[in-house]
Short mmCIF file of C-alpha atoms and ligand atoms in Angstrom, two decimals:
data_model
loop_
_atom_site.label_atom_id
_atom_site.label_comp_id
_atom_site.label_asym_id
_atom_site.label_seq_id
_atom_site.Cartn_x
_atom_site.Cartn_y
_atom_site.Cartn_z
CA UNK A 14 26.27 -8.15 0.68
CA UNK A 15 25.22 -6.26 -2.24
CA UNK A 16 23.29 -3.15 -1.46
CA UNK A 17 20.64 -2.16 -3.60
CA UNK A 18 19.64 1.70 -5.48
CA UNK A 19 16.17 2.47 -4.80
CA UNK A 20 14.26 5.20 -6.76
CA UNK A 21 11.17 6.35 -5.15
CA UNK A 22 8.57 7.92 -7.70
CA UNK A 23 6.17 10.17 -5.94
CA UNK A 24 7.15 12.66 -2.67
CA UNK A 25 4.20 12.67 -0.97
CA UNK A 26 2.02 11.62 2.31
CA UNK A 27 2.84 7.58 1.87
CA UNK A 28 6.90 8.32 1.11
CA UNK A 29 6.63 10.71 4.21
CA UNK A 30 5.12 9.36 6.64
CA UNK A 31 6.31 5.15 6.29
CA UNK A 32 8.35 4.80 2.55
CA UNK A 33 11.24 7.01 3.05
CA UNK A 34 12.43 6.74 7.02
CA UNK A 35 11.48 2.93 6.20
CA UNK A 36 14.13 3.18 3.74
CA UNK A 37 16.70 5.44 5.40
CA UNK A 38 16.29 2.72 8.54
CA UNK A 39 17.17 -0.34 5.84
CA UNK A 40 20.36 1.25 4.35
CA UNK A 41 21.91 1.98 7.48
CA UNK A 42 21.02 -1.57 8.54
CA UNK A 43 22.82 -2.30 5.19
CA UNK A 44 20.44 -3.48 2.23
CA UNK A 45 19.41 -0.23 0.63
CA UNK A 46 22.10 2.07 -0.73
CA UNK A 47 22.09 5.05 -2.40
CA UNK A 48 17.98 6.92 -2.10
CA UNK A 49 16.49 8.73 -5.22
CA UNK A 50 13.25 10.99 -5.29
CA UNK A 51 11.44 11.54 -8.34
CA UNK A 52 8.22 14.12 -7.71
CA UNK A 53 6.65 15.54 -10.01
CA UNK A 54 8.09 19.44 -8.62
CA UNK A 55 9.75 20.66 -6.03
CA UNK A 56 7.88 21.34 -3.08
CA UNK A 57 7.32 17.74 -1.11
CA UNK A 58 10.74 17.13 -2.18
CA UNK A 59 11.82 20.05 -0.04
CA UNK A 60 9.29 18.92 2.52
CA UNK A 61 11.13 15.94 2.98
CA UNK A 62 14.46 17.13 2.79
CA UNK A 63 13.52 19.68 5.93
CA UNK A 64 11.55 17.19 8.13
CA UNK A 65 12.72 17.92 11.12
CA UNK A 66 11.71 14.22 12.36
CA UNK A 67 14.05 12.97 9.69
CA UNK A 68 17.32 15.15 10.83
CA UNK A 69 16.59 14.13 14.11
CA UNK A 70 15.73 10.06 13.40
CA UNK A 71 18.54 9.67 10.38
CA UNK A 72 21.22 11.79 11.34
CA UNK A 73 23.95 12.41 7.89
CA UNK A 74 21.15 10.63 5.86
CA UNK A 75 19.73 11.91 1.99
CA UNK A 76 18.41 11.22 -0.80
CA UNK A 77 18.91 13.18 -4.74
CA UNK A 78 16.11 14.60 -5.63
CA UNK A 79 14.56 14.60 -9.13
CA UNK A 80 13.54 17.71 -9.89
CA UNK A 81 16.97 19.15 -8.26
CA UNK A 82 15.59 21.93 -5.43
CA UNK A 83 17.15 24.30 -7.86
CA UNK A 84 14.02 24.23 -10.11
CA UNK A 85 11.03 26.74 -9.70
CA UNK A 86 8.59 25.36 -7.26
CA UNK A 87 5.62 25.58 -10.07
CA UNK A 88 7.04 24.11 -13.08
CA UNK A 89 5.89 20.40 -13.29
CA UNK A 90 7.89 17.50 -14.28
CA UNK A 91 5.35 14.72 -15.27
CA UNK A 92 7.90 12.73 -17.49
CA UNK A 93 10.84 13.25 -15.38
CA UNK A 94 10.80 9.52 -13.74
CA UNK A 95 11.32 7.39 -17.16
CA UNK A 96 14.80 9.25 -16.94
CA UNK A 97 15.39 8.64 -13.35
CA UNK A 98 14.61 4.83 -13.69
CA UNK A 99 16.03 4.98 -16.98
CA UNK A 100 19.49 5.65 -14.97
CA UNK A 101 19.95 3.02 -12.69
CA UNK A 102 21.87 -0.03 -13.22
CA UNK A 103 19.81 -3.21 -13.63
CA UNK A 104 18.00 -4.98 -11.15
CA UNK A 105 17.74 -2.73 -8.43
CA UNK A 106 14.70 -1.03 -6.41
CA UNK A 107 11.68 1.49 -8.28
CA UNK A 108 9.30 2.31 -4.95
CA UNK A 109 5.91 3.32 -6.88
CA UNK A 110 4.43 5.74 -4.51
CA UNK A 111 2.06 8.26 -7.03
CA UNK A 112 -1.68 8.38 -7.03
CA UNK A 113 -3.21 4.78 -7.47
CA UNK A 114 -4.10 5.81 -11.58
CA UNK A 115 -0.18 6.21 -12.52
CA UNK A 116 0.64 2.86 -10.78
CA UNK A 117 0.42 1.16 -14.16
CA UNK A 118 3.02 3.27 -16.18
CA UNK A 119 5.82 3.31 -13.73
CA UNK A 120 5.77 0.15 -13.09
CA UNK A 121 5.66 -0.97 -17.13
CA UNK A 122 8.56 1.87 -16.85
CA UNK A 123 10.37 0.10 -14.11
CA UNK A 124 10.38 -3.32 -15.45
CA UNK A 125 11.22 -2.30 -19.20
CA UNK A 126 14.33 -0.77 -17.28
CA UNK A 127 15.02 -4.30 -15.51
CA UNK A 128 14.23 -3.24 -12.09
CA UNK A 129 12.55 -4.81 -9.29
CA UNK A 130 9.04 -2.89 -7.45
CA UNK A 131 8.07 -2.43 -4.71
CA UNK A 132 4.42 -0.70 -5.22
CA UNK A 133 2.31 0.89 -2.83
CA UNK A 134 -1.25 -0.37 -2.71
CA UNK A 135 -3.21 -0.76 -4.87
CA UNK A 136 -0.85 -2.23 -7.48
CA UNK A 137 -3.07 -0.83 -10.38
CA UNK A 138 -7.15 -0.71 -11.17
CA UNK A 139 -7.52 -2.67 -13.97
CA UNK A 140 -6.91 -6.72 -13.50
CA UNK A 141 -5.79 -7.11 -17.34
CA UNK A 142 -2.97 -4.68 -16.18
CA UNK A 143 -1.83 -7.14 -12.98
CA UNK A 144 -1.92 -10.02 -15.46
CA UNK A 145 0.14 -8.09 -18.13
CA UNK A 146 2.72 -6.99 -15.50
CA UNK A 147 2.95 -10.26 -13.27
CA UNK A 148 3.60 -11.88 -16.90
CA UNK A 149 6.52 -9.53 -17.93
CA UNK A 150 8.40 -9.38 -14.76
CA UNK A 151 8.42 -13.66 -14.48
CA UNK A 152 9.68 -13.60 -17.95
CA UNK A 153 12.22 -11.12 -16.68
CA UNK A 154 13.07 -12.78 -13.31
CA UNK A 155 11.85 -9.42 -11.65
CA UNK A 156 10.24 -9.02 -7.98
CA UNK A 157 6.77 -6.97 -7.58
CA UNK A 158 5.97 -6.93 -3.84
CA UNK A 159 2.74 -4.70 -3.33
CA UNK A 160 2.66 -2.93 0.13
CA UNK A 161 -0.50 -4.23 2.00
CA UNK A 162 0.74 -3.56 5.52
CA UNK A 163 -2.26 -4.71 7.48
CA UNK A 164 -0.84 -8.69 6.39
CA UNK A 165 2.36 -7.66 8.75
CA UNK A 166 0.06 -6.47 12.08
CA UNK A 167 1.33 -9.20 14.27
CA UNK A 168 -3.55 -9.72 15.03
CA UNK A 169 -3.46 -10.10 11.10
CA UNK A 170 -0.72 -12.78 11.11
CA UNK A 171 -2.27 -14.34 14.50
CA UNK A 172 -5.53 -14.22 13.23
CA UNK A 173 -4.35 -16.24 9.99
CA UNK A 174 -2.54 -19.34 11.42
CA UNK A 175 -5.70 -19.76 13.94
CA UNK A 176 -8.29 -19.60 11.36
CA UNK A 177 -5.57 -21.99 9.12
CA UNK A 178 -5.44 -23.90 12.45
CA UNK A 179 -9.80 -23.97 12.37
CA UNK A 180 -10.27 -22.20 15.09
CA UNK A 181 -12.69 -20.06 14.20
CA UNK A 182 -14.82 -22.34 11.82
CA UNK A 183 -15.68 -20.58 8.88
CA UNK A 184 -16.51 -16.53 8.10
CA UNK A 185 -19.68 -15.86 7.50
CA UNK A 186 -20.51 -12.11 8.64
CA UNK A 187 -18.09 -9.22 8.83
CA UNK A 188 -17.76 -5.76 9.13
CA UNK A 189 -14.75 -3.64 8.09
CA UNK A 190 -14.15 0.22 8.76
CA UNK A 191 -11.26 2.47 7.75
CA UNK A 192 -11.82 6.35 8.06
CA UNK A 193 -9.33 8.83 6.74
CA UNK A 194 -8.73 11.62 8.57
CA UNK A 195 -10.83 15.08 7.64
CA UNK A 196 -7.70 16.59 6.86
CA UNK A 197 -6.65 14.64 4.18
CA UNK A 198 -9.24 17.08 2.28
CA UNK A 199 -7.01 19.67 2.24
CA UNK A 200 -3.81 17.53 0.65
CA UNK A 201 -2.73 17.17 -2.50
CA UNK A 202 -5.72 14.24 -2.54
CA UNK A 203 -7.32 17.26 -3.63
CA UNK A 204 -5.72 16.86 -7.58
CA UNK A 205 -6.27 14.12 -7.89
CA UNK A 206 -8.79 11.93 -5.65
CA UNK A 207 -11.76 12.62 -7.84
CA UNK A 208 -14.27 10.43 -8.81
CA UNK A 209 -13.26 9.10 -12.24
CA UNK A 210 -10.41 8.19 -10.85
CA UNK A 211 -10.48 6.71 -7.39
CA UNK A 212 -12.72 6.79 -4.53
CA UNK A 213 -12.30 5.61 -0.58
CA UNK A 214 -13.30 2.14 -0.99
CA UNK A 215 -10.65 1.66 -3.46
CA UNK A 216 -8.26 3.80 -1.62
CA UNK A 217 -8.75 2.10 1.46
CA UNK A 218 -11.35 -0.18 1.47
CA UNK A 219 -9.28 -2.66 -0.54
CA UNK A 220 -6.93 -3.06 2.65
CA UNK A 221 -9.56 -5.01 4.48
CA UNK A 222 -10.79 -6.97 1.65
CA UNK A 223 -7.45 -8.06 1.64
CA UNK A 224 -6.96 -9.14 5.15
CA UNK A 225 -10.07 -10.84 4.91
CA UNK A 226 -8.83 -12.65 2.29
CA UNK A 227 -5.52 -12.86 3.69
CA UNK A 228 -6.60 -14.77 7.16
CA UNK A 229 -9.67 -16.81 5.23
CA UNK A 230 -8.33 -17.66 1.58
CA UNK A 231 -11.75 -17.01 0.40
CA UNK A 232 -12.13 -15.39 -2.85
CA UNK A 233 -14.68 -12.53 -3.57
CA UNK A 234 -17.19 -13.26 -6.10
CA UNK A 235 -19.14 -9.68 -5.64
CA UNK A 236 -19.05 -6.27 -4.95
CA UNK A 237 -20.94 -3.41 -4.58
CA UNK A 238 -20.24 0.13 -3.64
CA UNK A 239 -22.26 3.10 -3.06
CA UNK A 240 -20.92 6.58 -2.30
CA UNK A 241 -21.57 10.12 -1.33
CA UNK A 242 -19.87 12.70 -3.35
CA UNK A 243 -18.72 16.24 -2.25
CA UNK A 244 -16.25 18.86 -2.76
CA UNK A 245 -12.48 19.24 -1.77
CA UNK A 246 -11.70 22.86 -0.70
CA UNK A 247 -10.48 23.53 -4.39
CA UNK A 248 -13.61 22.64 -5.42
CA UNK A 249 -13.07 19.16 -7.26
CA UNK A 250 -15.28 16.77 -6.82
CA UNK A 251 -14.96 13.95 -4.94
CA UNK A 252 -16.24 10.56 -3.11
CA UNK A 253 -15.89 11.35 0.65
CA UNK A 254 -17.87 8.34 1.71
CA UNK A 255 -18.58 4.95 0.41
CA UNK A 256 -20.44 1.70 1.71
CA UNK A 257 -19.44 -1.41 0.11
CA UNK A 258 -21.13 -5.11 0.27
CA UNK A 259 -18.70 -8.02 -0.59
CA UNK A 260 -19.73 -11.10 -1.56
CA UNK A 261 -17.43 -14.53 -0.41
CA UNK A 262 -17.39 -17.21 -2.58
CA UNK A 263 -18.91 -19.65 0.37
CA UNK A 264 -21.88 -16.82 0.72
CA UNK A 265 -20.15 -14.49 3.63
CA UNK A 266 -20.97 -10.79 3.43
CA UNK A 267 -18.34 -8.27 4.43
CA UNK A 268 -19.59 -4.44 4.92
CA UNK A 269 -16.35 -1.93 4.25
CA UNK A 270 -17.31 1.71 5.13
CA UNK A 271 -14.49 4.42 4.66
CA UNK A 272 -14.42 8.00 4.49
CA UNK A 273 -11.95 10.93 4.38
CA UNK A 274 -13.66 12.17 7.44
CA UNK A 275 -12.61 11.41 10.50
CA UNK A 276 -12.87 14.77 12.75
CA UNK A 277 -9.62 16.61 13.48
CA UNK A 278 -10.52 17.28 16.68
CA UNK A 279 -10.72 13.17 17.58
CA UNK A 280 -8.46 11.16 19.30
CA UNK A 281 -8.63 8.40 16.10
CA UNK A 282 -5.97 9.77 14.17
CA UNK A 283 -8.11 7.88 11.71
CA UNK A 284 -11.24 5.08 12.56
CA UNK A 285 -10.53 1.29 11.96
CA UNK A 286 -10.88 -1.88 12.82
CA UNK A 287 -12.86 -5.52 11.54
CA UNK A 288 -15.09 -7.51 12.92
CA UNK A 289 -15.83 -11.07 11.60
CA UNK A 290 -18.06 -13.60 12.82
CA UNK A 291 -17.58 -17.31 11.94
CA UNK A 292 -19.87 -20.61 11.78
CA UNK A 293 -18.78 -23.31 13.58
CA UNK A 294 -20.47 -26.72 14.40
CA UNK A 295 -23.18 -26.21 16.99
CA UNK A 296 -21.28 -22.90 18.56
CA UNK A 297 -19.97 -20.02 16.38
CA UNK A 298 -16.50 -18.19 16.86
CA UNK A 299 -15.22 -14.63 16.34
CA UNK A 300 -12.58 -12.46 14.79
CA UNK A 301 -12.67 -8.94 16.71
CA UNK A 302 -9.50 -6.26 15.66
CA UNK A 303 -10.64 -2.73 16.79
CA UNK A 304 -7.50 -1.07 14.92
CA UNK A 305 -7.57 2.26 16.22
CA UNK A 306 -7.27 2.05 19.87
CA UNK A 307 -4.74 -0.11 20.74
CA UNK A 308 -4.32 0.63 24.31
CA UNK A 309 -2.22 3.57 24.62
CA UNK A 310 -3.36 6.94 25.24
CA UNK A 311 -1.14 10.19 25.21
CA UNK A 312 -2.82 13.79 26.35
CA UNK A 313 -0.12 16.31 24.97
CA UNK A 314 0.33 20.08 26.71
CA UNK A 315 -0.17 21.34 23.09
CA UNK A 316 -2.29 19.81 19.99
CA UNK A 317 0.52 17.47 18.71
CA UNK A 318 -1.93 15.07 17.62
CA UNK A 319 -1.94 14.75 13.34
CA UNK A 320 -5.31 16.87 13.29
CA UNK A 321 -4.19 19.15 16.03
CA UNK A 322 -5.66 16.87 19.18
CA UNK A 323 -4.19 16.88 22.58
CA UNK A 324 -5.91 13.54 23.54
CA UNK A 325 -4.44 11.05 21.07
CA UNK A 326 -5.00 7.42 20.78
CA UNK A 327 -1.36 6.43 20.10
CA UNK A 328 -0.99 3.39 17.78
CA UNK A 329 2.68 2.21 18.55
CA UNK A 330 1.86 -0.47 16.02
CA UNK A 331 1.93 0.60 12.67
CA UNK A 332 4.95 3.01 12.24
CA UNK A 333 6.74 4.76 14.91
CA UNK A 334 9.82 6.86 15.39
CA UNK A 335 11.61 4.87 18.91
CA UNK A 336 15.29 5.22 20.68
CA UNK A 337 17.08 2.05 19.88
CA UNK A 338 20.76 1.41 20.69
CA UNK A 339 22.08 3.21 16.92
CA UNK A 340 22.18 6.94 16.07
CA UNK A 341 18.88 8.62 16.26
CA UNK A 342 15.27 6.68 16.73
CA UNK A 343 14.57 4.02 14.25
CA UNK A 344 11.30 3.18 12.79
CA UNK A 345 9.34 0.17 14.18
CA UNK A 346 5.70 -1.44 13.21
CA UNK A 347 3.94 -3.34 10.73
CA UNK A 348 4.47 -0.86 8.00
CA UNK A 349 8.15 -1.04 8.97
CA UNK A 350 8.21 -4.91 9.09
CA UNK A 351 6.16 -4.23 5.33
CA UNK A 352 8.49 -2.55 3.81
CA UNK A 353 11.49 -4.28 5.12
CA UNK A 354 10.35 -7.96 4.31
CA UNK A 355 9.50 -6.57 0.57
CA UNK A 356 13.20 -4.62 0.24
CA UNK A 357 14.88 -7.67 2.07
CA UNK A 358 13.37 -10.11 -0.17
CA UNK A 359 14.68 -8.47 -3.31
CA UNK A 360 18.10 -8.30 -1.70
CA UNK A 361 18.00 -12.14 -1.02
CA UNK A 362 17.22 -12.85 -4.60
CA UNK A 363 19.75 -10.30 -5.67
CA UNK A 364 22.48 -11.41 -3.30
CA UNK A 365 21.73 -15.58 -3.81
CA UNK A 366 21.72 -14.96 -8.35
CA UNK A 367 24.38 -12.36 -8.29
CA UNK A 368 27.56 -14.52 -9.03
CA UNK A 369 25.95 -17.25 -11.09
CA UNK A 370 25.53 -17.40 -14.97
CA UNK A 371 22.70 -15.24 -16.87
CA UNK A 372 20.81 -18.23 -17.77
CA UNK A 373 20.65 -19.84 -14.04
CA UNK A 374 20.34 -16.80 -12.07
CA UNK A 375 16.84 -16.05 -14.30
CA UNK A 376 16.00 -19.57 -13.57
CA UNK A 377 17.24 -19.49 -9.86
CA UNK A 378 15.41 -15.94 -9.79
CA UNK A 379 12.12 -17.24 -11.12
CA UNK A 380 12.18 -19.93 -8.57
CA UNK A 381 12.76 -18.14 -5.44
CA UNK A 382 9.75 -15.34 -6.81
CA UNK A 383 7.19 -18.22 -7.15
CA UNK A 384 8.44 -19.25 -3.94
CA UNK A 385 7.11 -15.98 -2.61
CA UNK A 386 4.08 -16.21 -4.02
CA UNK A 387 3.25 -19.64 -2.83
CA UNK A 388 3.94 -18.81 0.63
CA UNK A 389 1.84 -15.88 0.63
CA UNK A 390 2.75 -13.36 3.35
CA UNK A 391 3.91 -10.17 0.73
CA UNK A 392 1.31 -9.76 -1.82
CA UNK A 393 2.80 -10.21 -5.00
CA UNK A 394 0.47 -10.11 -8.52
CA UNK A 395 0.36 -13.87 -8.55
CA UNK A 396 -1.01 -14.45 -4.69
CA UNK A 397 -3.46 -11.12 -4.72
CA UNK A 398 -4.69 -10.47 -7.67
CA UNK A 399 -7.95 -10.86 -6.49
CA UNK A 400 -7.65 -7.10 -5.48
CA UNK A 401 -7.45 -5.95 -8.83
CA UNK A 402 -10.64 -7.90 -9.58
CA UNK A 403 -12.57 -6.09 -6.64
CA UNK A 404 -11.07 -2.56 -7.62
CA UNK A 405 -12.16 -2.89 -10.81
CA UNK A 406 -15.45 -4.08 -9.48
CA UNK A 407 -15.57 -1.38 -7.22
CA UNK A 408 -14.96 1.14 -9.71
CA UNK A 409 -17.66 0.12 -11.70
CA UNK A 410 -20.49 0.02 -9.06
CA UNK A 411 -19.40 3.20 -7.47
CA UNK A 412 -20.07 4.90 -10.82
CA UNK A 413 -23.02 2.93 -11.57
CA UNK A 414 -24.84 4.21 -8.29
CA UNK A 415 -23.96 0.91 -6.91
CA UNK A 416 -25.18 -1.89 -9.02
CA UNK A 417 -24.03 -5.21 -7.98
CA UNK A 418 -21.09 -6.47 -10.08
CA UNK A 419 -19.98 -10.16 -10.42
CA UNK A 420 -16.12 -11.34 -9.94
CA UNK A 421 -15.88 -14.44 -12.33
CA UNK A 422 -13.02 -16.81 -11.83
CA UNK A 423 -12.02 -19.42 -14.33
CA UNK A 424 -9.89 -19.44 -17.38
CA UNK A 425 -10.13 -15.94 -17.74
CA UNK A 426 -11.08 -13.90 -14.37
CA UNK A 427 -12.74 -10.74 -15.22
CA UNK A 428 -15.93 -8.74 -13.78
CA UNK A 429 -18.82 -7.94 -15.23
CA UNK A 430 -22.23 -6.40 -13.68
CA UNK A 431 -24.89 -8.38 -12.01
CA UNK A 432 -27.64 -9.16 -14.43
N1 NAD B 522 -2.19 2.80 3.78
C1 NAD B 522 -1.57 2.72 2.62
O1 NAD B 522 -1.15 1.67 2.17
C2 NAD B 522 -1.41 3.98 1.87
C3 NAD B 522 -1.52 5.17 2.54
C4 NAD B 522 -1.38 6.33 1.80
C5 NAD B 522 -1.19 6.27 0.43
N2 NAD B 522 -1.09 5.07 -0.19
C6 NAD B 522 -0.94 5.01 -1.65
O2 NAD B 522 0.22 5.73 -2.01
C7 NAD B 522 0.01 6.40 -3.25
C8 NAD B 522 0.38 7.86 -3.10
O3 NAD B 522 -0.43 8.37 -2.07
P1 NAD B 522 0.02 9.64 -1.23
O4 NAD B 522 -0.88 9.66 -0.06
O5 NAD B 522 1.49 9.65 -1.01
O6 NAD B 522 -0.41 10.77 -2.27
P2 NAD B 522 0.08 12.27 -2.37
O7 NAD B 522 -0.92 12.95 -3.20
O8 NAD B 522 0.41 12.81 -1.02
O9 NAD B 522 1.47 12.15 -3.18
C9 NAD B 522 1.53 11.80 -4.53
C10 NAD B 522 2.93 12.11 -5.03
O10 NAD B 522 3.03 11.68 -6.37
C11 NAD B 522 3.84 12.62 -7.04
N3 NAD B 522 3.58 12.58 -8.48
C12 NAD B 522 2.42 12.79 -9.15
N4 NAD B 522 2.63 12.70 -10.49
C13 NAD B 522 3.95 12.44 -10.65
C14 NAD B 522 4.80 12.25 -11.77
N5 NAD B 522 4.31 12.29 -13.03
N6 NAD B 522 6.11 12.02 -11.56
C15 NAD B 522 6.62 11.95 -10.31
N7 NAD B 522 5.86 12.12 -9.20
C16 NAD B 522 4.56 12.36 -9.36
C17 NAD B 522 3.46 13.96 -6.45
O11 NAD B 522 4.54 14.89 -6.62
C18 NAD B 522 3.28 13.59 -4.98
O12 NAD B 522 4.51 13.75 -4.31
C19 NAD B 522 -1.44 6.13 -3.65
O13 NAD B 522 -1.46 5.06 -4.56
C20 NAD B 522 -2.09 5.70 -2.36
O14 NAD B 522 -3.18 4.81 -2.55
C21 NAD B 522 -1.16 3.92 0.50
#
């Protein structure tokens, strides 16, 4: 089997904490090969280097890092990426991992350069971008998988087949909640979560607008988004809050509220979970995910917890280091299973097109993407571009003090505000 290169552009909390032992755990298990980090300095490359959870878990693991550690932890690198990508051979792995506003130019970057993506969510913020992109990389036979891990919670996937199934009837009344943790304030969020550029329901919001879509197949036709604006400890300014109202094209009305301000001291790490009721004939149904607690409490001797809790409400869903019967722990969860079904469906299409002629393997490539995409299961531009409609929405009633703003479908989807 042909092992792919994978670049990874951006160092920080999302490569940490799921992208990078994700990775390490795949090319031991033989699909990924050789890991690059582009940052844009030195420090979280260092981080990651030196976390000790990584030594332990990945034992004779690395990556190359891009700047090299030699470099002076303050000098900047903003351009530094085109050249990594610009390196690799064609048709391997880019892993877009920087803030949600640079999502658009590596990934241009990446597919000028021939190379499958795997992109962290949201792809990018503008839906005229998603089309421009999804177009270039089917000309080019290229893979986009965008990393909405909620789909692969095992409730998610359950939830999805029932309501396919009609056993729920059909949504009608929902509430979704995702809050951060307070100390995200004091991350590098701080340079660049302000309010031009992003907020929390785009950040995180968009996750459950997803699912919702995801398990329903209903589009959203509105959106609106109010938010409450403060100050990062650096002083920029910022949307800690926001309360959004979405809109279903069959009338349902989802509330999202999310926040970077979950307290330290809880047992959370973070707050989340949906709740969506359903119509069905002459008795009504219900879809009820509290995401947080999942059954398993831990009370640590010391404040181990991610905010510095003792009493932590351990999620072993979403991404955990375990024993298993290799060297070190390996990763498991739906952020795991994410990651791996994006990296291992590359690999498929690589492996299957390698050996045949130019002209069939773009054909044979093409074909096994839209297969992808008709099935669903990884968001891909084609199957979830309705995000990019309701972040774009979103933006645009978050800065207009929440004014209502319409999704329009059709020929040409775009939004525009409520008149
Ligand atoms: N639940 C999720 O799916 C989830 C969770 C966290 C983050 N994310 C997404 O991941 C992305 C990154 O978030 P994060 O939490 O890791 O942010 P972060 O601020 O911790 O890290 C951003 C990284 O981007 C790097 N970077 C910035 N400009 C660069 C450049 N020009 N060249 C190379 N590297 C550059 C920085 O060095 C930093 O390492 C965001 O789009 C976010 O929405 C998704």
């Amino acid at each position: 089997m042909k092992k792919l290169d994978v670049t990874i552009v951006g160092g920080g909390m999302i490569t940490n904490d799921l992208l990078l032992p994700s990775l390490y755990h795949l090319q031991r298990t033989g699909a990924v090969g050789p890991i690059h980090i582009c940052a844009l300095n030195t420090p979280p490359l260092r981080a990651l280097k030196e976390n000790p959870d990584f030594l332990q878990a990945f034992p004779g693991q690395d990556f190359t890092p891009y700047p090299a550690l030699a470099e002076t932890p303050d000098k900047d690198f903003p351009a530094l990426y085109k050249e990594v990508i610009a390196a690799m051979p064609p048709r391997n792995i880019v892993v877009v991992a920087m803030p949600d506003h640079l999502h658009y130019e590596v990934v241009r970057k990446a597919l000028e350069h021939d190379q499958h993506v795997l992109c962290v969510k949201p792809l990018v913020l503008q839906y005229q971008h998603s089309v421009e992109i999804e177009k270039f990389a089917r000309q080019k036979g290229l893979f986009i998988g965008i990393e909405y891990h909620k789909r692969f919670d095992r409730r998610s996937l359950v939830a999805k087949r029932s309501y396919a199934l009609g056993h729920f009837g059909a949504f009608v009344m929902g509430e979704a909640k995702l809050i951060e943790p307070y100390y995200y304030r004091f991350s590098n969020f701080q340079n660049w979560f302000t309010p031009e550029r992003t907020d929390p329901f785009t950040y995180i919001g968009c996750h459950y607008v997803d699912l919702v879509y995801f398990i329903t197949g209903l589009k959203p036709v509105e959106v609106s988004v109010l938010g409450i604006k403060g100050r990062f400890p650096n002083g920029n300014p910022a949307f800690l809050w926001s309360h959004g109202r979405v809109i279903f094209e069959n009338g349902a009305l989802l509330s999202v509220v999310n926040g970077l301000g979950y307290p330290d001291a809880g047992a959370g790490s973070n707050d989340q979970g949906l709740v969506m009721y359903c119509e069905g004939d002459g008795k009504n149904a219900l879809i009820d995910h509290d995401d947080q607690y999942r059954g398993v409490a831990h009370c640590y001797l010391e404040g181990l917890g991610c905010g510095g809790s003792q009493y932590n409400y351990v999620s072993p869903d979403f991404y955990r280091l375990v024993p298993w019967e290799g060297a070190g722990f390996k990763p498991v969860g739906y952020g795991y299973d994410s990651v791996a079904a994006i990296i291992s469906t590359i690999c498929r299409i690589e492996n299957e097109t390698t050996e045949l002629p130019a002209e069939s393997a773009l054909v044979r490539r093409r074909q096994m993407i839209a297969e992808v995409d008709d099935k669903g299961i990884i968001a891909t531009p084609s199957n979830s571009f309705i995000n990019e409609l309701v972040v774009e929405a979103a933006r645009m009633s978050i800065l207009s003090d929440g004014a209502p703003v319409k999704i329009v479908y059709g020929d040409q989807p775009h939004v525009e505000p409520k008149s």
